[in-house]
Short mmCIF file of N, CA and C in Angstrom, two decimals:
data_model
loop_
_atom_site.label_atom_id
_atom_site.label_comp_id
_atom_site.label_asym_id
_atom_site.label_seq_id
_atom_site.Cartn_x
_atom_site.Cartn_y
_atom_site.Cartn_z
N MET A 1 -1.85 -5.92 -32.50
CA MET A 1 -0.77 -5.02 -32.83
C MET A 1 0.56 -5.65 -32.46
N ALA A 2 1.60 -5.20 -33.10
CA ALA A 2 2.92 -5.79 -32.87
C ALA A 2 3.49 -5.41 -31.51
N TRP A 3 3.15 -4.24 -30.98
CA TRP A 3 3.72 -3.81 -29.72
C TRP A 3 2.98 -4.37 -28.51
N GLN A 4 1.82 -4.98 -28.73
CA GLN A 4 1.06 -5.56 -27.63
C GLN A 4 1.73 -6.85 -27.15
N MET A 5 1.73 -7.06 -25.85
CA MET A 5 2.28 -8.28 -25.27
C MET A 5 1.24 -9.38 -25.34
N ASP A 6 1.70 -10.62 -25.37
CA ASP A 6 0.76 -11.71 -25.31
C ASP A 6 0.27 -11.89 -23.87
N TRP A 7 -0.73 -12.70 -23.69
CA TRP A 7 -1.38 -12.81 -22.39
C TRP A 7 -0.48 -13.43 -21.34
N ARG A 8 0.48 -14.25 -21.72
CA ARG A 8 1.38 -14.87 -20.75
C ARG A 8 2.28 -13.82 -20.10
N LYS A 9 2.81 -12.93 -20.91
CA LYS A 9 3.68 -11.88 -20.37
C LYS A 9 2.89 -10.90 -19.50
N ARG A 10 1.67 -10.58 -19.93
CA ARG A 10 0.84 -9.69 -19.12
C ARG A 10 0.48 -10.34 -17.79
N ARG A 11 0.21 -11.63 -17.80
CA ARG A 11 -0.10 -12.36 -16.58
C ARG A 11 1.10 -12.38 -15.64
N LEU A 12 2.29 -12.58 -16.20
CA LEU A 12 3.51 -12.57 -15.40
C LEU A 12 3.74 -11.19 -14.79
N LEU A 13 3.48 -10.15 -15.55
CA LEU A 13 3.63 -8.80 -15.02
C LEU A 13 2.60 -8.52 -13.92
N SER A 14 1.40 -9.06 -14.06
CA SER A 14 0.39 -8.88 -13.01
C SER A 14 0.81 -9.57 -11.72
N ILE A 15 1.34 -10.78 -11.84
CA ILE A 15 1.82 -11.50 -10.66
C ILE A 15 2.98 -10.74 -10.02
N LEU A 16 3.88 -10.22 -10.84
CA LEU A 16 4.99 -9.43 -10.34
C LEU A 16 4.48 -8.17 -9.62
N ALA A 17 3.41 -7.59 -10.14
CA ALA A 17 2.85 -6.40 -9.51
C ALA A 17 2.31 -6.71 -8.11
N TYR A 18 1.63 -7.83 -7.98
CA TYR A 18 1.10 -8.19 -6.65
C TYR A 18 2.23 -8.52 -5.69
N LEU A 19 3.30 -9.16 -6.17
CA LEU A 19 4.44 -9.44 -5.31
C LEU A 19 5.15 -8.16 -4.89
N LEU A 20 5.26 -7.22 -5.80
CA LEU A 20 5.88 -5.94 -5.48
C LEU A 20 5.03 -5.16 -4.48
N LEU A 21 3.73 -5.25 -4.60
CA LEU A 21 2.85 -4.59 -3.64
C LEU A 21 2.99 -5.22 -2.26
N ALA A 22 3.14 -6.54 -2.19
CA ALA A 22 3.36 -7.21 -0.91
C ALA A 22 4.72 -6.80 -0.32
N LEU A 23 5.73 -6.66 -1.17
CA LEU A 23 7.04 -6.20 -0.70
C LEU A 23 6.94 -4.79 -0.14
N TRP A 24 6.20 -3.92 -0.81
CA TRP A 24 6.05 -2.56 -0.31
C TRP A 24 5.32 -2.56 1.04
N CYS A 25 4.31 -3.39 1.19
CA CYS A 25 3.60 -3.47 2.48
C CYS A 25 4.55 -3.92 3.59
N MET A 26 5.42 -4.88 3.29
CA MET A 26 6.38 -5.34 4.28
C MET A 26 7.37 -4.22 4.63
N LEU A 27 7.84 -3.50 3.61
CA LEU A 27 8.76 -2.40 3.87
C LEU A 27 8.08 -1.26 4.62
N GLU A 28 6.81 -1.04 4.36
CA GLU A 28 6.06 -0.02 5.10
C GLU A 28 5.94 -0.41 6.57
N TRP A 29 5.71 -1.69 6.82
CA TRP A 29 5.62 -2.18 8.19
C TRP A 29 6.97 -2.06 8.89
N LEU A 30 8.04 -2.43 8.20
CA LEU A 30 9.37 -2.30 8.78
C LEU A 30 9.78 -0.84 8.93
N GLY A 31 9.27 0.02 8.07
CA GLY A 31 9.61 1.43 8.11
C GLY A 31 9.03 2.16 9.31
N ALA A 32 8.11 1.53 10.01
CA ALA A 32 7.56 2.14 11.22
C ALA A 32 8.59 2.17 12.35
N ARG A 33 9.60 1.34 12.21
CA ARG A 33 10.68 1.31 13.20
C ARG A 33 11.75 2.31 12.79
N PRO A 34 12.16 3.22 13.68
CA PRO A 34 13.17 4.22 13.31
C PRO A 34 14.51 3.62 12.89
N ALA A 35 14.87 2.47 13.44
CA ALA A 35 16.16 1.88 13.09
C ALA A 35 16.21 1.45 11.62
N PHE A 36 15.07 1.08 11.06
CA PHE A 36 15.03 0.65 9.66
C PHE A 36 15.21 1.84 8.71
N ILE A 37 14.52 2.92 8.98
CA ILE A 37 14.61 4.09 8.08
C ILE A 37 15.95 4.79 8.24
N LEU A 38 16.54 4.78 9.43
CA LEU A 38 17.84 5.42 9.61
C LEU A 38 18.97 4.62 8.96
N ASN A 39 18.73 3.36 8.69
CA ASN A 39 19.70 2.55 7.97
C ASN A 39 19.64 2.94 6.49
N PRO A 40 20.77 3.29 5.88
CA PRO A 40 20.73 3.71 4.47
C PRO A 40 20.18 2.65 3.52
N LEU A 41 20.48 1.38 3.78
CA LEU A 41 19.95 0.33 2.91
C LEU A 41 18.44 0.20 3.04
N GLY A 42 17.92 0.39 4.24
CA GLY A 42 16.47 0.35 4.44
C GLY A 42 15.78 1.49 3.72
N LEU A 43 16.37 2.66 3.79
CA LEU A 43 15.79 3.81 3.10
C LEU A 43 15.83 3.64 1.59
N ILE A 44 16.93 3.13 1.08
CA ILE A 44 17.05 2.89 -0.36
C ILE A 44 16.05 1.85 -0.81
N ALA A 45 15.88 0.78 -0.03
CA ALA A 45 14.91 -0.26 -0.38
C ALA A 45 13.50 0.29 -0.38
N TYR A 46 13.17 1.13 0.58
CA TYR A 46 11.82 1.69 0.67
C TYR A 46 11.53 2.63 -0.50
N VAL A 47 12.43 3.54 -0.76
CA VAL A 47 12.23 4.49 -1.86
C VAL A 47 12.26 3.77 -3.20
N GLY A 48 13.14 2.77 -3.32
CA GLY A 48 13.20 2.00 -4.56
C GLY A 48 11.93 1.22 -4.83
N SER A 49 11.31 0.69 -3.78
CA SER A 49 10.07 -0.05 -3.98
C SER A 49 8.94 0.87 -4.45
N VAL A 50 8.91 2.08 -3.94
CA VAL A 50 7.89 3.04 -4.39
C VAL A 50 8.12 3.40 -5.87
N CYS A 51 9.37 3.61 -6.24
CA CYS A 51 9.69 3.91 -7.65
C CYS A 51 9.36 2.74 -8.57
N LEU A 52 9.69 1.53 -8.13
CA LEU A 52 9.36 0.35 -8.94
C LEU A 52 7.85 0.18 -9.10
N CYS A 53 7.10 0.49 -8.05
CA CYS A 53 5.63 0.41 -8.15
C CYS A 53 5.12 1.37 -9.21
N LEU A 54 5.66 2.57 -9.24
CA LEU A 54 5.23 3.56 -10.23
C LEU A 54 5.59 3.12 -11.65
N VAL A 55 6.78 2.61 -11.84
CA VAL A 55 7.22 2.17 -13.17
C VAL A 55 6.40 0.98 -13.66
N LEU A 56 6.22 -0.01 -12.78
CA LEU A 56 5.46 -1.20 -13.18
C LEU A 56 3.99 -0.86 -13.42
N SER A 57 3.45 0.08 -12.68
CA SER A 57 2.08 0.51 -12.91
C SER A 57 1.93 1.13 -14.30
N THR A 58 2.88 1.94 -14.68
CA THR A 58 2.85 2.56 -16.01
C THR A 58 2.96 1.51 -17.11
N VAL A 59 3.85 0.54 -16.93
CA VAL A 59 4.01 -0.51 -17.93
C VAL A 59 2.73 -1.33 -18.07
N LEU A 60 2.11 -1.66 -16.93
CA LEU A 60 0.87 -2.43 -16.99
C LEU A 60 -0.26 -1.65 -17.67
N PHE A 61 -0.36 -0.35 -17.40
CA PHE A 61 -1.39 0.45 -18.05
C PHE A 61 -1.15 0.53 -19.56
N LEU A 62 0.09 0.70 -19.97
CA LEU A 62 0.38 0.82 -21.39
C LEU A 62 0.16 -0.48 -22.15
N HIS A 63 0.38 -1.62 -21.51
CA HIS A 63 0.26 -2.89 -22.21
C HIS A 63 -1.05 -3.62 -21.93
N SER A 64 -1.98 -2.98 -21.26
CA SER A 64 -3.28 -3.61 -21.07
C SER A 64 -4.12 -3.43 -22.34
N PRO A 65 -5.04 -4.35 -22.59
CA PRO A 65 -5.86 -4.24 -23.81
C PRO A 65 -6.68 -2.95 -23.81
N ARG A 66 -6.66 -2.26 -24.92
CA ARG A 66 -7.34 -0.96 -25.02
C ARG A 66 -8.86 -1.10 -25.11
N HIS A 67 -9.34 -2.18 -25.67
CA HIS A 67 -10.76 -2.31 -25.93
C HIS A 67 -11.55 -2.73 -24.69
N ARG A 68 -10.86 -3.13 -23.62
CA ARG A 68 -11.55 -3.54 -22.40
C ARG A 68 -11.23 -2.56 -21.29
N LEU A 69 -12.26 -2.15 -20.57
CA LEU A 69 -12.07 -1.13 -19.55
C LEU A 69 -11.51 -1.70 -18.26
N LEU A 70 -12.00 -2.85 -17.83
CA LEU A 70 -11.58 -3.42 -16.56
C LEU A 70 -10.91 -4.77 -16.80
N THR A 71 -9.60 -4.79 -16.66
CA THR A 71 -8.84 -6.03 -16.85
C THR A 71 -7.99 -6.27 -15.60
N ALA A 72 -7.42 -7.45 -15.50
CA ALA A 72 -6.57 -7.78 -14.36
C ALA A 72 -5.33 -6.89 -14.35
N GLU A 73 -4.83 -6.54 -15.52
CA GLU A 73 -3.65 -5.68 -15.58
C GLU A 73 -3.95 -4.28 -15.06
N ARG A 74 -5.11 -3.77 -15.41
CA ARG A 74 -5.46 -2.42 -14.94
C ARG A 74 -5.76 -2.39 -13.45
N ILE A 75 -6.33 -3.47 -12.93
CA ILE A 75 -6.57 -3.55 -11.49
C ILE A 75 -5.23 -3.59 -10.75
N ALA A 76 -4.29 -4.40 -11.23
CA ALA A 76 -2.97 -4.47 -10.61
C ALA A 76 -2.25 -3.13 -10.71
N ALA A 77 -2.37 -2.47 -11.86
CA ALA A 77 -1.73 -1.17 -12.03
C ALA A 77 -2.33 -0.13 -11.10
N SER A 78 -3.63 -0.18 -10.89
CA SER A 78 -4.26 0.76 -9.97
C SER A 78 -3.83 0.50 -8.54
N LEU A 79 -3.71 -0.77 -8.17
CA LEU A 79 -3.26 -1.09 -6.82
C LEU A 79 -1.81 -0.68 -6.60
N LEU A 80 -1.01 -0.67 -7.65
CA LEU A 80 0.38 -0.24 -7.50
C LEU A 80 0.51 1.26 -7.29
N LEU A 81 -0.55 2.00 -7.53
CA LEU A 81 -0.50 3.44 -7.25
C LEU A 81 -0.77 3.76 -5.80
N VAL A 82 -1.17 2.75 -5.01
CA VAL A 82 -1.43 2.97 -3.59
C VAL A 82 -0.19 3.48 -2.84
N PRO A 83 1.01 2.90 -3.06
CA PRO A 83 2.18 3.44 -2.35
C PRO A 83 2.45 4.91 -2.65
N LEU A 84 2.22 5.31 -3.89
CA LEU A 84 2.41 6.70 -4.24
C LEU A 84 1.43 7.60 -3.49
N LEU A 85 0.16 7.20 -3.47
CA LEU A 85 -0.84 7.99 -2.74
C LEU A 85 -0.60 7.95 -1.25
N TRP A 86 -0.17 6.81 -0.73
CA TRP A 86 0.10 6.66 0.70
C TRP A 86 1.22 7.62 1.14
N ASN A 87 2.24 7.77 0.31
CA ASN A 87 3.34 8.64 0.66
C ASN A 87 3.02 10.12 0.47
N LEU A 88 2.00 10.42 -0.32
CA LEU A 88 1.59 11.81 -0.49
C LEU A 88 0.74 12.31 0.67
N ILE A 89 0.11 11.37 1.37
CA ILE A 89 -0.79 11.77 2.48
C ILE A 89 -0.03 12.16 3.68
#
């Protein structure tokens, strides 16, 4: 289909997803310190990383191949939903 991405772009998005997940883990670790969360830039970075995880997860789900159930893009998209679930708990 014309709207489907080629495999290079999907691979790049998957790598970006794993890097964003690592960034969120680092921000979660830094967020355990009260000085980081009380800093406005720290709070913006933390909330922004959670929003970016949600957006990138949606993009990866929409552009993953429909005919295959388990792909690298869908695994990365599922892992990007962890910050959302973590913040709901």
